[in-house]
mmCIF file of C-alpha atoms (C1' of nucleotides) in Angstrom:
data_model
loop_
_atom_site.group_PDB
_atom_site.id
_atom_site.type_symbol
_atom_site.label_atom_id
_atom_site.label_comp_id
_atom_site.label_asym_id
_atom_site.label_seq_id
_atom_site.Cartn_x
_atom_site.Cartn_y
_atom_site.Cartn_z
ATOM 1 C CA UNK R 1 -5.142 18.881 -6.865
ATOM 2 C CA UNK R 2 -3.724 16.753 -4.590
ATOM 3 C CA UNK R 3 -0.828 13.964 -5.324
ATOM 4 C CA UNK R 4 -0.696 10.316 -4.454
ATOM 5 C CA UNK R 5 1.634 6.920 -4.446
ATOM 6 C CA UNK R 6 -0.540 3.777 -5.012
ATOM 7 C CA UNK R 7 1.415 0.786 -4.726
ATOM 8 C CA UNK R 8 0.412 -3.091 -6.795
ATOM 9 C CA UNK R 9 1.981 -5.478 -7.169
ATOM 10 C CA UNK R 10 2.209 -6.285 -10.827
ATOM 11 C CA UNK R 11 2.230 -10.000 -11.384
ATOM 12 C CA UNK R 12 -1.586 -8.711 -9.738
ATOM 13 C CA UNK R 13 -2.502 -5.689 -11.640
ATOM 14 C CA UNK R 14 0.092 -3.437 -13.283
ATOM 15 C CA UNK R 15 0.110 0.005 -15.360
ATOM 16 C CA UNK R 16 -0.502 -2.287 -18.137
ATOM 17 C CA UNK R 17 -3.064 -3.926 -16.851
ATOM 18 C CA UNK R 18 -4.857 -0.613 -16.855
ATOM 19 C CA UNK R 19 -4.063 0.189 -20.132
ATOM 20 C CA UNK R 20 -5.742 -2.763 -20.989
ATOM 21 C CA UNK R 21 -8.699 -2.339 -18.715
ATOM 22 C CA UNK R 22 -12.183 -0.675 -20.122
ATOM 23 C CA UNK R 23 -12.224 3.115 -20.894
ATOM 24 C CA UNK R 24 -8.401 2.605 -18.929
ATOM 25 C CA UNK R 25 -10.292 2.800 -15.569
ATOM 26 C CA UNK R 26 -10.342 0.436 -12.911
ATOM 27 C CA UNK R 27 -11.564 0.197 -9.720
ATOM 28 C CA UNK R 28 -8.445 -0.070 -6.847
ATOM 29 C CA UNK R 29 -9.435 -3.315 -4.910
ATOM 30 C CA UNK R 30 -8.000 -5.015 -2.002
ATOM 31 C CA UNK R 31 -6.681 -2.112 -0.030
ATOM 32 C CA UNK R 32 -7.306 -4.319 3.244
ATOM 33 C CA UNK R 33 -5.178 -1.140 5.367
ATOM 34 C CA UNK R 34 -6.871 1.377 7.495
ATOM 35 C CA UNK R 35 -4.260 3.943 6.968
ATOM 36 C CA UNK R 36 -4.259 3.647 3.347
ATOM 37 C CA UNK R 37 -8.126 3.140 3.295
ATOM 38 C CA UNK R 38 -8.340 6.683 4.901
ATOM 39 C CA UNK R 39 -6.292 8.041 2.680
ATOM 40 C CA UNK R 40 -8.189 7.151 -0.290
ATOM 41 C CA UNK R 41 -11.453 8.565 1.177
ATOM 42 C CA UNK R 42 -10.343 11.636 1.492
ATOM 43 C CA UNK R 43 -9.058 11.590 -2.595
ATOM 44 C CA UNK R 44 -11.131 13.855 -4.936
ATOM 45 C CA UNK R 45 -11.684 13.101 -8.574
ATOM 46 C CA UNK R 46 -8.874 14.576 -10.709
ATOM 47 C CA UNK R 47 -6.159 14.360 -8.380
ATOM 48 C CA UNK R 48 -2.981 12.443 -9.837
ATOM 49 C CA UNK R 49 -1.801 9.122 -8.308
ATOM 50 C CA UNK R 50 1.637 7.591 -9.676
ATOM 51 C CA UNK R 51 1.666 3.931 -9.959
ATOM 52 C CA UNK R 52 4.369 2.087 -7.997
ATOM 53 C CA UNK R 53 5.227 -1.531 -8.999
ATOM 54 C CA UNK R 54 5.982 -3.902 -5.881
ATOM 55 C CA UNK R 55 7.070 -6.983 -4.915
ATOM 56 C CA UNK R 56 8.720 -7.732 -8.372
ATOM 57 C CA UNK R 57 11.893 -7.613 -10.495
ATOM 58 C CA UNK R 58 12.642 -3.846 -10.567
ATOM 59 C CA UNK R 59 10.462 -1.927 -8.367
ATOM 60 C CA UNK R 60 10.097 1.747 -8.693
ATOM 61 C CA UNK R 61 6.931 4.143 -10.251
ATOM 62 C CA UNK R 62 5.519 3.423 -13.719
ATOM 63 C CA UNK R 63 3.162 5.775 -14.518
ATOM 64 C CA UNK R 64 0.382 7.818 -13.724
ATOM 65 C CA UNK R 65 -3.341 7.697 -13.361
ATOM 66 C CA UNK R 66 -5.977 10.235 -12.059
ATOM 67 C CA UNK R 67 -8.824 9.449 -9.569
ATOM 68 C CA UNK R 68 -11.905 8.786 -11.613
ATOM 69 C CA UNK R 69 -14.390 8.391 -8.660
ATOM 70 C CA UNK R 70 -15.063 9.144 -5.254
ATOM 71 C CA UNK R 71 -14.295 6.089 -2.512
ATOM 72 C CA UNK R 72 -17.194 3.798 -2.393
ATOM 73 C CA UNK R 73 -17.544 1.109 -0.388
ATOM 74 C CA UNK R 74 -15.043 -2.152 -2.182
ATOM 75 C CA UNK R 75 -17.253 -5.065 -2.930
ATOM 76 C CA UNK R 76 -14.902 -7.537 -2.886
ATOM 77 C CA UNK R 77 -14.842 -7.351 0.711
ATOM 78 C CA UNK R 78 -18.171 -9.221 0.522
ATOM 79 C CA UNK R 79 -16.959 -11.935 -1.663
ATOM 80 C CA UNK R 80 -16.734 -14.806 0.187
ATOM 81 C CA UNK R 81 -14.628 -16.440 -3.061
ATOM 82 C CA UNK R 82 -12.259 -12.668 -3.575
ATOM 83 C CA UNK R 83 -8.843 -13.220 -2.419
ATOM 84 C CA UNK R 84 -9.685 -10.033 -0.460
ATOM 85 C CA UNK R 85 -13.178 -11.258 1.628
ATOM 86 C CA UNK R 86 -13.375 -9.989 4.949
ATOM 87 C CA UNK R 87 -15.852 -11.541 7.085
ATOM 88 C CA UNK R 88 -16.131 -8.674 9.174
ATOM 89 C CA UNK R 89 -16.899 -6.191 7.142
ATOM 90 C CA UNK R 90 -20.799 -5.597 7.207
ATOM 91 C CA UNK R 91 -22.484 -4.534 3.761
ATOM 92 C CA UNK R 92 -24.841 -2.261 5.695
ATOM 93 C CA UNK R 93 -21.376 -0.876 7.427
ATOM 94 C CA UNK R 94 -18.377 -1.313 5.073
ATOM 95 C CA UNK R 95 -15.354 -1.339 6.128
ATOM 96 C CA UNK R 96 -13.621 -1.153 3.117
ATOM 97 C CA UNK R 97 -13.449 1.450 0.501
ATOM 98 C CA UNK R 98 -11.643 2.220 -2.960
ATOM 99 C CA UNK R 99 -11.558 4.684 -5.794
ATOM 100 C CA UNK R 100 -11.603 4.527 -9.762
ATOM 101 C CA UNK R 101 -8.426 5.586 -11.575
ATOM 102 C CA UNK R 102 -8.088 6.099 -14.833
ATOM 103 C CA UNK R 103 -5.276 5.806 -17.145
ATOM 104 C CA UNK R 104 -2.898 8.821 -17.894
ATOM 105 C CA UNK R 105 0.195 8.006 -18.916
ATOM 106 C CA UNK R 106 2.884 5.347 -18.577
ATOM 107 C CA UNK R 107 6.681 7.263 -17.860
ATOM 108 C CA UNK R 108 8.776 7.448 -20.787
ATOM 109 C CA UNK R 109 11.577 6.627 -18.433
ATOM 110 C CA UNK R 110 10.551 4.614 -14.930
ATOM 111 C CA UNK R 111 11.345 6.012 -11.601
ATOM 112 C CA UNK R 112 13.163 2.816 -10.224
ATOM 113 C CA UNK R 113 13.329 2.503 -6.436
ATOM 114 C CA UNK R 114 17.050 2.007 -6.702
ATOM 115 C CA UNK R 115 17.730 4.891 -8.630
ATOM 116 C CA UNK R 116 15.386 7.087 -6.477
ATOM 117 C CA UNK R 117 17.922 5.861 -3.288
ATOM 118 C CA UNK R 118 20.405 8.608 -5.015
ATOM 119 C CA UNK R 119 18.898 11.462 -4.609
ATOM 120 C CA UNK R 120 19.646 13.158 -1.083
ATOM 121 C CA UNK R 121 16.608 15.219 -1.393
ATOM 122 C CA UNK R 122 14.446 12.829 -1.574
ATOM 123 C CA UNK R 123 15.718 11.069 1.888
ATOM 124 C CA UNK R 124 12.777 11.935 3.682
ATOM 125 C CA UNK R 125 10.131 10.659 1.337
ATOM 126 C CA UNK R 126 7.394 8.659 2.681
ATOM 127 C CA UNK R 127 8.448 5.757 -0.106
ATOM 128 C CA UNK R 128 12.135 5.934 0.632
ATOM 129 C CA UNK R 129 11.595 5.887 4.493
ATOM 130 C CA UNK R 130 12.806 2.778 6.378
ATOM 131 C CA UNK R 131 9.987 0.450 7.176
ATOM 132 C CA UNK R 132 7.529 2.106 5.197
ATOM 133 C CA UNK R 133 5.039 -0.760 4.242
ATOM 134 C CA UNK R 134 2.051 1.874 3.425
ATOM 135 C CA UNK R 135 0.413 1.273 -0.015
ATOM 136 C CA UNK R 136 -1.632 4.458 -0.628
ATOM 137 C CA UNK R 137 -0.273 8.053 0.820
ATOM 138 C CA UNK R 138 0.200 11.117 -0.236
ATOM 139 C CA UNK R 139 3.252 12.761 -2.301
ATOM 140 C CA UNK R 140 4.422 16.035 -0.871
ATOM 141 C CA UNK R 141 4.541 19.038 -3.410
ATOM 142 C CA UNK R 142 8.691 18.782 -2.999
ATOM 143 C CA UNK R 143 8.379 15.426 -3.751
ATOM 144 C CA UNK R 144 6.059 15.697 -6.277
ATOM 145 C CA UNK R 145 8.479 18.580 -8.158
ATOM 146 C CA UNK R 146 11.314 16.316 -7.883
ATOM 147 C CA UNK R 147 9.632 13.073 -9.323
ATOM 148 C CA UNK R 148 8.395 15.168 -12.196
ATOM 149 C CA UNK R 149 11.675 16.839 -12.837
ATOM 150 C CA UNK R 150 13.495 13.275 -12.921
ATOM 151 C CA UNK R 151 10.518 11.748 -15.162
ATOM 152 C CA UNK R 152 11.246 14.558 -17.372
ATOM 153 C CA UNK R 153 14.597 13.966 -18.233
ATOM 154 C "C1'" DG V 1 -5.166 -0.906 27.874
ATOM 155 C "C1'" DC V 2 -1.040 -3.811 27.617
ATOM 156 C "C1'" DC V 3 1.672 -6.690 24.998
ATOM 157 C "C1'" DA V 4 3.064 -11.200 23.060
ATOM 158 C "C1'" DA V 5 2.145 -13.778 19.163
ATOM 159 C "C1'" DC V 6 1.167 -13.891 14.696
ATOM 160 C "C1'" DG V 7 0.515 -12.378 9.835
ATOM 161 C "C1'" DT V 8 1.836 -9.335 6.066
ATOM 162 C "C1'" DT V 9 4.699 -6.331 3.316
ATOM 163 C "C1'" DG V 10 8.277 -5.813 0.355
ATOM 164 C "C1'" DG V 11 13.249 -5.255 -0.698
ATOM 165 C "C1'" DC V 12 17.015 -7.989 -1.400
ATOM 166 C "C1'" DG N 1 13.783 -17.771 0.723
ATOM 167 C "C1'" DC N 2 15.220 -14.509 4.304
ATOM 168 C "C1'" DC N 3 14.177 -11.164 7.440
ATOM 169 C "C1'" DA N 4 13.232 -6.433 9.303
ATOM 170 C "C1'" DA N 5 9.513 -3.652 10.125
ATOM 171 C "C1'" DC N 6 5.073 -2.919 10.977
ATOM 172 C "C1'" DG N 7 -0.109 -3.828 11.737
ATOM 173 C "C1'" DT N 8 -3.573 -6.684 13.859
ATOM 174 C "C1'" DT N 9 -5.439 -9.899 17.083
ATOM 175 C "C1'" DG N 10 -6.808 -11.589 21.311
ATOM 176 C "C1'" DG N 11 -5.921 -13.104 26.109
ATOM 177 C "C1'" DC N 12 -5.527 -11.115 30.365
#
DNA sequence: GCCAACGTTGGC
DNA sequence: GCCAACGTTGGC
């Protein structure tokens, strides 16, 4: 099972949001990043994605959800009135794709950003790292150990 | 293929 | 709202 950080923005779509949503899944629109895009076709149903708030108040990682289908190509890419159209990309040759999560759990206690600065060992992780603008990668199994020891507490 | 200009992300 | 960092675009 692998691990993964999905970042939204949640005046947009937030853990609640999914909550909310029908049987708690929802399809992960909008990714409009090749990077990030590659990333999520290569994510296999069951593995665990935390949910990372952005752009807001008090940023930092909300909960958890679990990949609930394969990537398949994102229709909203073919919406000329979606916020997230793209012109370019072809229906017979998508450019974009995205995955279902579902719903797991929301953290007891949030994993702010701020308070996630403090710990030295997680300096080197791909969220903390200067300039990191990424919005889907994956969490490295010493990352992963640390974020579940902290959510723990 | 280079690279300047531009657009976006995202914390603060 | 500011701005650093990064990705994308498009002329050459």
């Amino acid at each position: 099972m692998a691990v993964w950080l999905m970042k939204t923005e949640p005046d947009v779509f937030s853990i609640d949001d999914l909550v909310k949503a029908a049987k708690k899944t929802a399809p992960w629109e909008g990714v409009r990043n090749y990077q990030a895009r590659n990333f999520m076709k290569t994510m296999e149903v069951g593995d665990l994605v935390y949910i990372y708030h952005s752009s807001c108040e008090t940023p930092g990682i909300f909960g958890k959800a679990i990949v609930a289908k394969l990537a398949y190509p994102d229709p909203t890419a073919f919406d000329a009135k979606s916020d997230y159209y793209d012109a370019k990309s072809d229906p017979k040759n998508p450019r974009w794709f995205m995955v279902d999560v579902a719903f797991q759990e929301k953290l007891a206690k949030p994993l702010l950003l701020s308070d996630l600065k403090n710990y030295p060992e997680l300096k080197d992780f791909t969220l903390l790292k200067r300039g990191n603008r990424l919005s889907v990668f994956p969490v490295q199994a010493p990352y992963f150990k640390v974020l579940e020891a902290l959510s723990a507490h």
